[in-house]
Amino acid sequence: MATQAADSQINHADAINYWESIEASDDDGMLGGFPYISRVDIQGSKNFLGKLGVKGKKLERAVDCGAGIGRITKALLLSIATTVDIVEPVVKFSSALLDHPGIGQIYTVGLEAWTPNAETHYDLIWNQWCLGHLTDVQLVEYFQKCRKILSEDGWIIVKENMSTHAGNDMFDEVDSSVTRTDEKFRELFERSGLKVLKTELAKGFPKGLYPVRLYALKPE
């Protein structure tokens, strides 16, 4: 009997219900009860971007996809981009960013339903701890959207947990998400017409948490 694909169990309504139950005032709920990892997370992301040459002169425009309450936007993206757009389906999270300096367009919609402005091009598309809410098919479609709105010298960054379950993706009933393997991500990148220019495991996270991997992507 065939094993049910992990991503076939994803339910977007269940995921939204979970996140709507989370307190929007601080990083505790957003980081699953591990708010203290934020500093090492942000520093690791800065270091990774530095290796790509993203430092010094500010980028013109970035987008924070699955932005939550804007933790990454405030601590990282606004320091390297003049304007940061937001994609976040939970209203109470996205509304927390209204009128914040440097915030551009706010799309209160899931990544699978996001329709970017065709005339807007991004120098940096940041995806962190959010892609597990998309099925494999939706993720390929999403990456293909990202390709079309990336500036000529732009980067697509993916920073996600890695499955530790013997080469298989793992479904989490709590927030209706999937934790994928490195192999699965690479397969989906290839199907999307993206190539990996740099990748590394994040350092400094507590033992017992999933490994976290960063990917720097550009169109083939």
Short mmCIF file of C-alpha atoms in Angstrom, two decimals:
data_model
loop_
_atom_site.label_atom_id
_atom_site.label_comp_id
_atom_site.label_asym_id
_atom_site.label_seq_id
_atom_site.Cartn_x
_atom_site.Cartn_y
_atom_site.Cartn_z
CA MET A 1 0.00 0.00 0.00
CA ALA A 2 1.41 3.38 -1.02
CA THR A 3 2.30 5.83 1.74
CA GLN A 4 0.29 9.05 1.70
CA ALA A 5 2.40 11.97 0.52
CA ALA A 6 3.11 14.35 3.39
CA ASP A 7 2.09 17.44 1.43
CA SER A 8 -1.29 15.92 0.52
CA GLN A 9 -2.34 16.45 4.14
CA ILE A 10 -1.79 20.22 4.09
CA ASN A 11 -4.95 22.19 4.83
CA HIS A 12 -4.65 25.96 4.45
CA ALA A 13 -7.70 26.70 6.61
CA ASP A 14 -6.24 24.64 9.47
CA ALA A 15 -2.93 26.48 9.13
CA ILE A 16 -4.61 29.89 9.26
CA ASN A 17 -6.64 28.82 12.30
CA TYR A 18 -3.45 27.79 14.06
CA TRP A 19 -1.64 31.06 13.37
CA GLU A 20 -4.68 33.13 14.29
CA SER A 21 -4.48 31.52 17.74
CA ILE A 22 -0.92 32.80 18.21
CA GLU A 23 -0.24 36.03 20.09
CA ALA A 24 0.90 38.72 17.66
CA SER A 25 2.72 40.98 20.11
CA ASP A 26 6.15 39.32 20.29
CA ASP A 27 8.46 36.65 18.87
CA ASP A 28 7.58 33.93 21.39
CA GLY A 29 4.58 32.52 19.55
CA MET A 30 6.05 33.26 16.14
CA LEU A 31 9.12 31.17 16.95
CA GLY A 32 7.29 28.28 18.59
CA GLY A 33 8.31 29.17 22.13
CA PHE A 34 11.97 29.77 21.25
CA PRO A 35 12.20 33.59 21.05
CA TYR A 36 15.84 33.56 22.11
CA ILE A 37 16.90 32.04 18.77
CA SER A 38 15.98 35.23 16.93
CA ARG A 39 19.34 36.93 17.44
CA VAL A 40 21.41 33.98 16.17
CA ASP A 41 18.92 33.49 13.33
CA ILE A 42 19.20 37.09 12.13
CA GLN A 43 22.99 37.16 12.46
CA GLY A 44 23.28 33.94 10.47
CA SER A 45 21.10 35.40 7.73
CA LYS A 46 23.21 38.56 7.62
CA ASN A 47 26.37 36.49 7.30
CA PHE A 48 24.85 34.42 4.49
CA LEU A 49 23.80 37.52 2.56
CA GLY A 50 27.25 38.98 3.08
CA LYS A 51 28.76 35.97 1.32
CA LEU A 52 26.50 36.76 -1.64
CA GLY A 53 27.73 40.34 -1.75
CA VAL A 54 24.47 41.75 -0.38
CA LYS A 55 25.91 44.42 1.91
CA GLY A 56 26.86 48.05 1.83
CA LYS A 57 24.67 49.91 -0.64
CA LYS A 58 20.98 49.29 -0.01
CA LEU A 59 18.86 47.24 -2.34
CA GLU A 60 15.95 49.08 -3.88
CA ARG A 61 13.15 46.65 -3.00
CA ALA A 62 12.75 43.36 -1.13
CA VAL A 63 9.72 41.26 -0.20
CA ASP A 64 9.23 39.28 3.02
CA CYS A 65 7.08 36.27 2.17
CA GLY A 66 5.22 34.73 5.09
CA ALA A 67 6.33 37.74 7.10
CA GLY A 68 4.36 37.17 10.30
CA ILE A 69 4.68 40.22 12.53
CA GLY A 70 7.72 41.44 10.61
CA ARG A 71 10.52 40.05 12.77
CA ILE A 72 12.84 39.51 9.80
CA THR A 73 11.71 42.67 8.02
CA LYS A 74 12.51 44.87 11.02
CA ALA A 75 15.71 43.16 12.14
CA LEU A 76 17.23 42.42 8.73
CA LEU A 77 15.49 43.39 5.51
CA LEU A 78 14.94 47.08 6.27
CA SER A 79 18.65 47.42 6.98
CA ILE A 80 19.53 46.26 3.47
CA ALA A 81 16.54 47.43 1.38
CA THR A 82 14.95 50.85 0.99
CA THR A 83 11.46 49.36 0.69
CA VAL A 84 10.15 45.99 1.88
CA ASP A 85 6.83 44.58 0.70
CA ILE A 86 4.96 42.11 2.90
CA VAL A 87 3.07 38.91 2.06
CA GLU A 88 1.22 37.54 5.10
CA PRO A 89 -2.21 35.86 5.20
CA VAL A 90 -3.03 36.49 8.88
CA VAL A 91 -4.64 39.91 9.20
CA LYS A 92 -3.56 40.62 12.78
CA PHE A 93 0.05 39.97 11.81
CA SER A 94 0.11 42.06 8.65
CA SER A 95 -1.83 44.91 10.29
CA ALA A 96 0.95 45.20 12.88
CA LEU A 97 3.16 46.50 10.07
CA LEU A 98 0.84 49.22 8.81
CA ASP A 99 2.53 52.63 8.72
CA HIS A 100 5.91 51.18 9.71
CA PRO A 101 8.70 53.18 8.02
CA GLY A 102 10.07 51.46 4.94
CA ILE A 103 7.12 49.11 4.46
CA GLY A 104 5.69 49.23 0.96
CA GLN A 105 2.81 47.13 -0.32
CA ILE A 106 1.16 44.74 2.14
CA TYR A 107 -0.49 41.67 0.61
CA THR A 108 -2.74 39.98 3.17
CA VAL A 109 -2.94 36.69 1.33
CA GLY A 110 -1.30 33.26 1.33
CA LEU A 111 1.71 32.64 -0.89
CA GLU A 112 -0.31 30.24 -3.02
CA ALA A 113 -2.80 33.02 -3.83
CA TRP A 114 -0.37 35.95 -4.04
CA THR A 115 -0.55 37.89 -7.29
CA PRO A 116 2.47 40.21 -7.36
CA ASN A 117 2.38 43.49 -9.21
CA ALA A 118 3.75 42.55 -12.63
CA GLU A 119 5.57 45.88 -12.87
CA THR A 120 7.38 45.44 -9.55
CA HIS A 121 10.73 43.67 -9.51
CA TYR A 122 12.51 42.58 -6.36
CA ASP A 123 16.21 42.54 -5.59
CA LEU A 124 15.57 40.07 -2.77
CA ILE A 125 12.70 37.63 -2.19
CA TRP A 126 12.95 36.25 1.35
CA ASN A 127 11.21 32.98 2.29
CA GLN A 128 11.69 31.66 5.82
CA TRP A 129 9.71 29.13 7.84
CA CYS A 130 6.65 29.50 5.63
CA LEU A 131 7.04 27.26 2.56
CA GLY A 132 5.90 24.20 4.46
CA HIS A 133 2.34 25.48 4.17
CA LEU A 134 2.41 24.95 0.39
CA THR A 135 2.00 21.62 -1.38
CA ASP A 136 4.77 20.57 -3.77
CA VAL A 137 2.70 21.66 -6.77
CA GLN A 138 1.86 25.01 -5.16
CA LEU A 139 5.49 25.56 -4.25
CA VAL A 140 6.65 25.05 -7.83
CA GLU A 141 3.97 27.48 -9.03
CA TYR A 142 5.03 29.96 -6.35
CA PHE A 143 8.71 29.76 -7.29
CA GLN A 144 7.79 30.31 -10.92
CA LYS A 145 5.98 33.50 -9.88
CA CYS A 146 9.08 34.58 -7.99
CA ARG A 147 11.25 34.07 -11.08
CA LYS A 148 9.12 36.51 -13.06
CA ILE A 149 9.38 39.33 -10.50
CA LEU A 150 13.07 38.98 -9.67
CA SER A 151 15.37 41.79 -10.78
CA GLU A 152 18.27 40.96 -13.07
CA ASP A 153 20.76 40.75 -10.19
CA GLY A 154 18.23 39.65 -7.57
CA TRP A 155 18.27 36.69 -5.20
CA ILE A 156 15.60 34.30 -4.00
CA ILE A 157 16.48 33.14 -0.49
CA VAL A 158 14.94 30.08 1.14
CA LYS A 159 15.59 29.37 4.82
CA GLU A 160 13.69 26.36 6.09
CA ASN A 161 13.80 23.47 8.54
CA MET A 162 15.08 20.17 7.14
CA SER A 163 13.37 16.82 7.71
CA THR A 164 15.32 14.34 9.83
CA HIS A 165 12.98 11.42 9.04
CA ALA A 166 15.09 9.02 6.94
CA GLY A 167 14.81 10.90 3.67
CA ASN A 168 11.07 11.54 3.94
CA ASP A 169 9.09 14.76 4.29
CA MET A 170 7.30 15.13 7.62
CA PHE A 171 3.75 16.41 8.16
CA ASP A 172 2.97 18.44 11.30
CA GLU A 173 -0.67 18.26 12.35
CA VAL A 174 -0.29 21.18 14.77
CA ASP A 175 0.10 23.89 12.10
CA SER A 176 -0.72 21.78 9.01
CA SER A 177 2.71 22.10 7.43
CA VAL A 178 5.37 19.90 5.88
CA THR A 179 9.07 19.79 6.75
CA ARG A 180 10.91 18.78 3.58
CA THR A 181 14.21 17.08 2.94
CA ASP A 182 17.12 18.81 1.24
CA GLU A 183 16.64 16.42 -1.68
CA LYS A 184 12.98 17.40 -2.06
CA PHE A 185 13.80 21.11 -2.05
CA ARG A 186 16.45 20.61 -4.71
CA GLU A 187 13.99 18.63 -6.83
CA LEU A 188 11.39 21.41 -6.53
CA PHE A 189 13.96 24.10 -7.34
CA GLU A 190 14.89 22.22 -10.51
CA ARG A 191 11.24 21.78 -11.50
CA SER A 192 10.78 25.52 -10.98
CA GLY A 193 13.69 26.49 -13.21
CA LEU A 194 15.86 27.68 -10.33
CA LYS A 195 19.49 26.89 -9.63
CA VAL A 196 21.23 26.82 -6.25
CA LEU A 197 24.18 29.22 -6.21
CA LYS A 198 24.99 28.77 -2.54
CA THR A 199 23.64 26.70 0.34
CA GLU A 200 24.68 26.04 3.92
CA LEU A 201 23.33 24.78 7.22
CA ALA A 202 22.57 27.48 9.76
CA LYS A 203 24.79 27.45 12.84
CA GLY A 204 24.17 28.24 16.49
CA PHE A 205 20.66 26.88 16.95
CA PRO A 206 19.99 24.75 20.06
CA LYS A 207 20.33 20.99 19.80
CA GLY A 208 16.99 19.23 19.53
CA LEU A 209 15.58 21.60 16.92
CA TYR A 210 15.37 20.72 13.24
CA PRO A 211 18.45 21.52 11.15
CA VAL A 212 17.93 24.78 9.24
CA ARG A 213 19.31 25.22 5.72
CA LEU A 214 19.70 28.37 3.63
CA TYR A 215 19.59 28.39 -0.17
CA ALA A 216 20.50 31.25 -2.50
CA LEU A 217 18.67 30.84 -5.81
CA LYS A 218 18.58 32.40 -9.25
CA PRO A 219 16.73 31.46 -12.44
CA GLU A 220 18.39 28.86 -14.68
#
